[in-house]
Amino acid sequence: MQKLCRDENLPRENTVFVSGIGCSSRFPHYMNAYGFHGLHGRALPVAEGIKMARPDLHVFVNTGDGDCCSIGAGHWLHAVRYNMNMTVMLHDNRIYGLTKNQASPTSPQGLVTSTTPRGATLQPLTAVAATLGMSNVSFVAPAADWVPGILYDILHLAFLHRGLSFVSILQRCPHYLPGHFDEYIKNPERTLLLTHPKGLQLDEASARRFKSREEHDPADLSRAQALATMTDKLALGILYRNESVPCYDDMRRREQHLPIEDKIAALEREF
């Protein structure tokens, strides 16, 4: 993210990072820009308020699998629906780490934690699949922290997208879930990179390492949903992008620029 801010030459006085509560929510403290460390699950409404008050700012949201998918799930749903122009990073380590090893909505079935001593009962929630099913979704991409080059490319495309960009980042927790993602880290064949002229375009090093690739059109929602729920491989890349979805920022700006006479006339018509 520091590299992205440098490459896009983002003025730090016009850039803000908003977070909730959790390991992921320490993120604003590592950025030399404005930050707002909010309440548990409330990063998205705080970010929306900032964007409405200051539409000129570059707004980034950092949230975790518990912060977003549990207590903040209602805000997650409506933030996608509003499609405000911001970049949302879900740091998914599949565990509550900050509060010491409780099961989260994305924890795998059978995982033993302090709140599931006999193993997690429910099937885990898949954040990208859930987001793809929400109204007005415009950008969804899965990424992983152990593939930093691909992660950077995804974040860069997310930032350039006008609307809400939802990037789900698989994040290792070396303390409570050591080795949890080793099946993908040690065997690159288990990772499926999604490439496309309108999506990721691999450099030589990534192309040599990751032989399993698919040219996936980000406009194909049905294929995106299938890729999001497959279990034999881990898909990384741009699952879905739809630039035609109305951005709330633009709709609100049009309303704000109505002359007073037009606003009064509209009210009179309603009355």
mmCIF file of N, CA, C and O in Angstrom, residues 51-99:
data_model
loop_
_atom_site.group_PDB
_atom_site.id
_atom_site.type_symbol
_atom_site.label_atom_id
_atom_site.label_comp_id
_atom_site.label_asym_id
_atom_site.label_seq_id
_atom_site.Cartn_x
_atom_site.Cartn_y
_atom_site.Cartn_z
ATOM 1 N N LYS A 51 -16.241 10.113 3.270
ATOM 2 C CA LYS A 51 -16.321 10.324 1.827
ATOM 3 C C LYS A 51 -17.441 11.297 1.474
ATOM 4 O O LYS A 51 -17.309 12.098 0.537
ATOM 5 N N MET A 52 -18.548 11.257 2.203
ATOM 6 C CA MET A 52 -19.654 12.186 1.930
ATOM 7 C C MET A 52 -19.267 13.607 2.304
ATOM 8 O O MET A 52 -19.619 14.564 1.616
ATOM 9 N N ALA A 53 -18.550 13.756 3.427
ATOM 10 C CA ALA A 53 -18.145 15.093 3.862
ATOM 11 C C ALA A 53 -16.996 15.649 3.032
ATOM 12 O O ALA A 53 -16.927 16.848 2.774
ATOM 13 N N ARG A 54 -16.104 14.750 2.609
ATOM 14 C CA ARG A 54 -14.929 15.170 1.844
ATOM 15 C C ARG A 54 -14.736 14.256 0.636
ATOM 16 O O ARG A 54 -13.881 13.364 0.617
ATOM 17 N N PRO A 55 -15.556 14.457 -0.415
ATOM 18 C CA PRO A 55 -15.457 13.578 -1.594
ATOM 19 C C PRO A 55 -14.134 13.679 -2.328
ATOM 20 O O PRO A 55 -13.822 12.833 -3.159
ATOM 21 N N ASP A 56 -13.334 14.692 -2.011
ATOM 22 C CA ASP A 56 -12.036 14.848 -2.678
ATOM 23 C C ASP A 56 -10.973 13.920 -2.105
ATOM 24 O O ASP A 56 -9.908 13.753 -2.705
ATOM 25 N N LEU A 57 -11.238 13.296 -0.971
ATOM 26 C CA LEU A 57 -10.233 12.450 -0.325
ATOM 27 C C LEU A 57 -10.167 11.063 -0.958
ATOM 28 O O LEU A 57 -11.164 10.534 -1.437
ATOM 29 N N HIS A 58 -8.969 10.469 -0.936
ATOM 30 C CA HIS A 58 -8.778 9.066 -1.292
ATOM 31 C C HIS A 58 -9.020 8.255 -0.015
ATOM 32 O O HIS A 58 -8.265 8.372 0.950
ATOM 33 N N VAL A 59 -10.074 7.440 -0.019
ATOM 34 C CA VAL A 59 -10.471 6.707 1.183
ATOM 35 C C VAL A 59 -10.179 5.220 1.017
ATOM 36 O O VAL A 59 -10.603 4.591 0.043
ATOM 37 N N PHE A 60 -9.439 4.663 1.989
ATOM 38 C CA PHE A 60 -9.131 3.239 2.039
ATOM 39 C C PHE A 60 -9.671 2.677 3.354
ATOM 40 O O PHE A 60 -9.564 3.327 4.395
ATOM 41 N N VAL A 61 -10.221 1.476 3.290
ATOM 42 C CA VAL A 61 -10.793 0.838 4.485
ATOM 43 C C VAL A 61 -10.057 -0.462 4.756
ATOM 44 O O VAL A 61 -9.846 -1.269 3.845
ATOM 45 N N ASN A 62 -9.662 -0.653 6.005
ATOM 46 C CA ASN A 62 -9.026 -1.901 6.431
ATOM 47 C C ASN A 62 -9.894 -2.559 7.490
ATOM 48 O O ASN A 62 -10.209 -1.952 8.510
ATOM 49 N N THR A 63 -10.277 -3.796 7.226
ATOM 50 C CA THR A 63 -11.163 -4.508 8.134
ATOM 51 C C THR A 63 -10.774 -5.979 8.150
ATOM 52 O O THR A 63 -10.083 -6.455 7.250
ATOM 53 N N GLY A 64 -11.186 -6.703 9.192
ATOM 54 C CA GLY A 64 -10.841 -8.118 9.313
ATOM 55 C C GLY A 64 -12.050 -9.009 9.100
ATOM 56 O O GLY A 64 -13.176 -8.537 8.922
ATOM 57 N N ASP A 65 -11.820 -10.321 9.124
ATOM 58 C CA ASP A 65 -12.911 -11.260 8.870
ATOM 59 C C ASP A 65 -13.960 -11.221 9.974
ATOM 60 O O ASP A 65 -15.157 -11.420 9.722
ATOM 61 N N GLY A 66 -13.565 -10.931 11.202
ATOM 62 C CA GLY A 66 -14.546 -10.764 12.261
ATOM 63 C C GLY A 66 -15.165 -9.384 12.201
ATOM 64 O O GLY A 66 -16.387 -9.222 12.300
ATOM 65 N N ASP A 67 -14.326 -8.394 12.025
ATOM 66 C CA ASP A 67 -14.764 -6.996 11.982
ATOM 67 C C ASP A 67 -15.795 -6.760 10.881
ATOM 68 O O ASP A 67 -16.810 -6.107 11.099
ATOM 69 N N CYS A 68 -15.565 -7.314 9.694
ATOM 70 C CA CYS A 68 -16.446 -7.089 8.546
ATOM 71 C C CYS A 68 -17.576 -8.116 8.472
ATOM 72 O O CYS A 68 -18.737 -7.747 8.295
ATOM 73 N N CYS A 69 -17.246 -9.386 8.609
ATOM 74 C CA CYS A 69 -18.201 -10.455 8.282
ATOM 75 C C CYS A 69 -19.081 -10.867 9.448
ATOM 76 O O CYS A 69 -20.019 -11.640 9.266
ATOM 77 N N SER A 70 -18.792 -10.371 10.643
ATOM 78 C CA SER A 70 -19.606 -10.728 11.806
ATOM 79 C C SER A 70 -20.371 -9.509 12.291
ATOM 80 O O SER A 70 -21.458 -9.212 11.805
ATOM 81 N N ILE A 71 -19.788 -8.741 13.206
ATOM 82 C CA ILE A 71 -20.520 -7.594 13.773
ATOM 83 C C ILE A 71 -20.762 -6.514 12.724
ATOM 84 O O ILE A 71 -21.731 -5.762 12.809
ATOM 85 N N GLY A 72 -19.929 -6.446 11.704
ATOM 86 C CA GLY A 72 -20.093 -5.408 10.687
ATOM 87 C C GLY A 72 -20.778 -5.875 9.424
ATOM 88 O O GLY A 72 -20.754 -5.164 8.408
ATOM 89 N N ALA A 73 -21.401 -7.050 9.445
ATOM 90 C CA ALA A 73 -21.957 -7.625 8.213
ATOM 91 C C ALA A 73 -23.037 -6.747 7.596
ATOM 92 O O ALA A 73 -23.128 -6.626 6.371
ATOM 93 N N GLY A 74 -23.862 -6.127 8.422
ATOM 94 C CA GLY A 74 -24.911 -5.263 7.887
ATOM 95 C C GLY A 74 -24.328 -4.062 7.155
ATOM 96 O O GLY A 74 -24.821 -3.659 6.093
ATOM 97 N N HIS A 75 -23.269 -3.495 7.710
ATOM 98 C CA HIS A 75 -22.616 -2.356 7.056
ATOM 99 C C HIS A 75 -21.939 -2.783 5.756
ATOM 100 O O HIS A 75 -21.921 -2.023 4.777
ATOM 101 N N TRP A 76 -21.366 -3.970 5.760
ATOM 102 C CA TRP A 76 -20.718 -4.531 4.563
ATOM 103 C C TRP A 76 -21.730 -4.620 3.415
ATOM 104 O O TRP A 76 -21.462 -4.163 2.298
ATOM 105 N N LEU A 77 -22.887 -5.174 3.698
ATOM 106 C CA LEU A 77 -23.932 -5.327 2.690
ATOM 107 C C LEU A 77 -24.316 -3.985 2.079
ATOM 108 O O LEU A 77 -24.379 -3.836 0.846
ATOM 109 N N HIS A 78 -24.544 -2.989 2.916
ATOM 110 C CA HIS A 78 -25.038 -1.715 2.409
ATOM 111 C C HIS A 78 -23.915 -0.869 1.803
ATOM 112 O O HIS A 78 -24.181 -0.050 0.906
ATOM 113 N N ALA A 79 -22.688 -1.055 2.249
ATOM 114 C CA ALA A 79 -21.571 -0.343 1.620
ATOM 115 C C ALA A 79 -21.409 -0.796 0.174
ATOM 116 O O ALA A 79 -21.179 0.026 -0.732
ATOM 117 N N VAL A 80 -21.526 -2.096 -0.065
ATOM 118 C CA VAL A 80 -21.466 -2.613 -1.435
ATOM 119 C C VAL A 80 -22.625 -2.048 -2.242
ATOM 120 O O VAL A 80 -22.467 -1.636 -3.403
ATOM 121 N N ARG A 81 -23.789 -2.001 -1.642
ATOM 122 C CA ARG A 81 -24.993 -1.496 -2.319
ATOM 123 C C ARG A 81 -24.850 -0.017 -2.688
ATOM 124 O O ARG A 81 -25.263 0.400 -3.761
ATOM 125 N N TYR A 82 -24.271 0.782 -1.803
ATOM 126 C CA TYR A 82 -24.084 2.208 -2.087
ATOM 127 C C TYR A 82 -23.038 2.436 -3.175
ATOM 128 O O TYR A 82 -23.107 3.404 -3.922
ATOM 129 N N ASN A 83 -22.028 1.555 -3.241
ATOM 130 C CA ASN A 83 -20.977 1.652 -4.266
ATOM 131 C C ASN A 83 -20.309 3.023 -4.254
ATOM 132 O O ASN A 83 -20.149 3.676 -5.290
ATOM 133 N N MET A 84 -19.893 3.459 -3.074
ATOM 134 C CA MET A 84 -19.140 4.716 -2.976
ATOM 135 C C MET A 84 -17.709 4.479 -3.443
ATOM 136 O O MET A 84 -17.200 3.355 -3.410
ATOM 137 N N ASN A 85 -17.066 5.518 -3.871
ATOM 138 C CA ASN A 85 -15.742 5.398 -4.476
ATOM 139 C C ASN A 85 -14.665 5.259 -3.395
ATOM 140 O O ASN A 85 -14.114 6.255 -2.910
ATOM 141 N N MET A 86 -14.375 4.026 -3.009
ATOM 142 C CA MET A 86 -13.350 3.744 -2.005
ATOM 143 C C MET A 86 -12.810 2.336 -2.206
ATOM 144 O O MET A 86 -13.428 1.518 -2.884
ATOM 145 N N THR A 87 -11.661 2.074 -1.621
ATOM 146 C CA THR A 87 -11.029 0.752 -1.715
ATOM 147 C C THR A 87 -11.114 0.072 -0.356
ATOM 148 O O THR A 87 -10.618 0.602 0.639
ATOM 149 N N VAL A 88 -11.748 -1.103 -0.321
ATOM 150 C CA VAL A 88 -11.944 -1.843 0.928
ATOM 151 C C VAL A 88 -11.051 -3.076 0.911
ATOM 152 O O VAL A 88 -11.102 -3.881 -0.025
ATOM 153 N N MET A 89 -10.229 -3.219 1.939
ATOM 154 C CA MET A 89 -9.351 -4.384 2.082
ATOM 155 C C MET A 89 -9.820 -5.226 3.260
ATOM 156 O O MET A 89 -9.784 -4.769 4.404
ATOM 157 N N LEU A 90 -10.280 -6.428 2.981
ATOM 158 C CA LEU A 90 -10.649 -7.374 4.033
ATOM 159 C C LEU A 90 -9.442 -8.269 4.286
ATOM 160 O O LEU A 90 -9.045 -9.056 3.422
ATOM 161 N N HIS A 91 -8.856 -8.149 5.474
ATOM 162 C CA HIS A 91 -7.710 -8.979 5.851
ATOM 163 C C HIS A 91 -8.250 -10.227 6.557
ATOM 164 O O HIS A 91 -8.649 -10.174 7.717
ATOM 165 N N ASP A 92 -8.280 -11.329 5.845
ATOM 166 C CA ASP A 92 -8.950 -12.538 6.321
ATOM 167 C C ASP A 92 -7.917 -13.574 6.781
ATOM 168 O O ASP A 92 -7.314 -14.271 5.973
ATOM 169 N N ASN A 93 -7.721 -13.661 8.099
ATOM 170 C CA ASN A 93 -6.828 -14.700 8.634
ATOM 171 C C ASN A 93 -7.603 -15.867 9.241
ATOM 172 O O ASN A 93 -7.018 -16.763 9.835
ATOM 173 N N ARG A 94 -8.934 -15.821 9.087
ATOM 174 C CA ARG A 94 -9.821 -16.920 9.484
ATOM 175 C C ARG A 94 -9.838 -17.199 10.978
ATOM 176 O O ARG A 94 -10.157 -18.301 11.415
ATOM 177 N N ILE A 95 -9.503 -16.186 11.765
ATOM 178 C CA ILE A 95 -9.487 -16.359 13.221
ATOM 179 C C ILE A 95 -9.578 -14.981 13.871
ATOM 180 O O ILE A 95 -9.180 -13.982 13.263
ATOM 181 N N TYR A 96 -10.147 -14.907 15.073
ATOM 182 C CA TYR A 96 -10.034 -13.692 15.865
ATOM 183 C C TYR A 96 -8.670 -13.737 16.546
ATOM 184 O O TYR A 96 -8.469 -14.483 17.504
ATOM 185 N N GLY A 97 -7.734 -12.946 16.053
ATOM 186 C CA GLY A 97 -6.387 -12.979 16.598
ATOM 187 C C GLY A 97 -6.186 -12.018 17.752
ATOM 188 O O GLY A 97 -5.588 -12.369 18.773
ATOM 189 N N LEU A 98 -6.685 -10.786 17.621
ATOM 190 C CA LEU A 98 -6.438 -9.771 18.645
ATOM 191 C C LEU A 98 -7.051 -10.163 19.981
ATOM 192 O O LEU A 98 -6.470 -9.922 21.044
ATOM 193 N N THR A 99 -8.224 -10.801 19.945
ATOM 194 C CA THR A 99 -8.893 -11.199 21.183
ATOM 195 C C THR A 99 -8.578 -12.644 21.572
ATOM 196 O O THR A 99 -9.263 -13.231 22.398
#
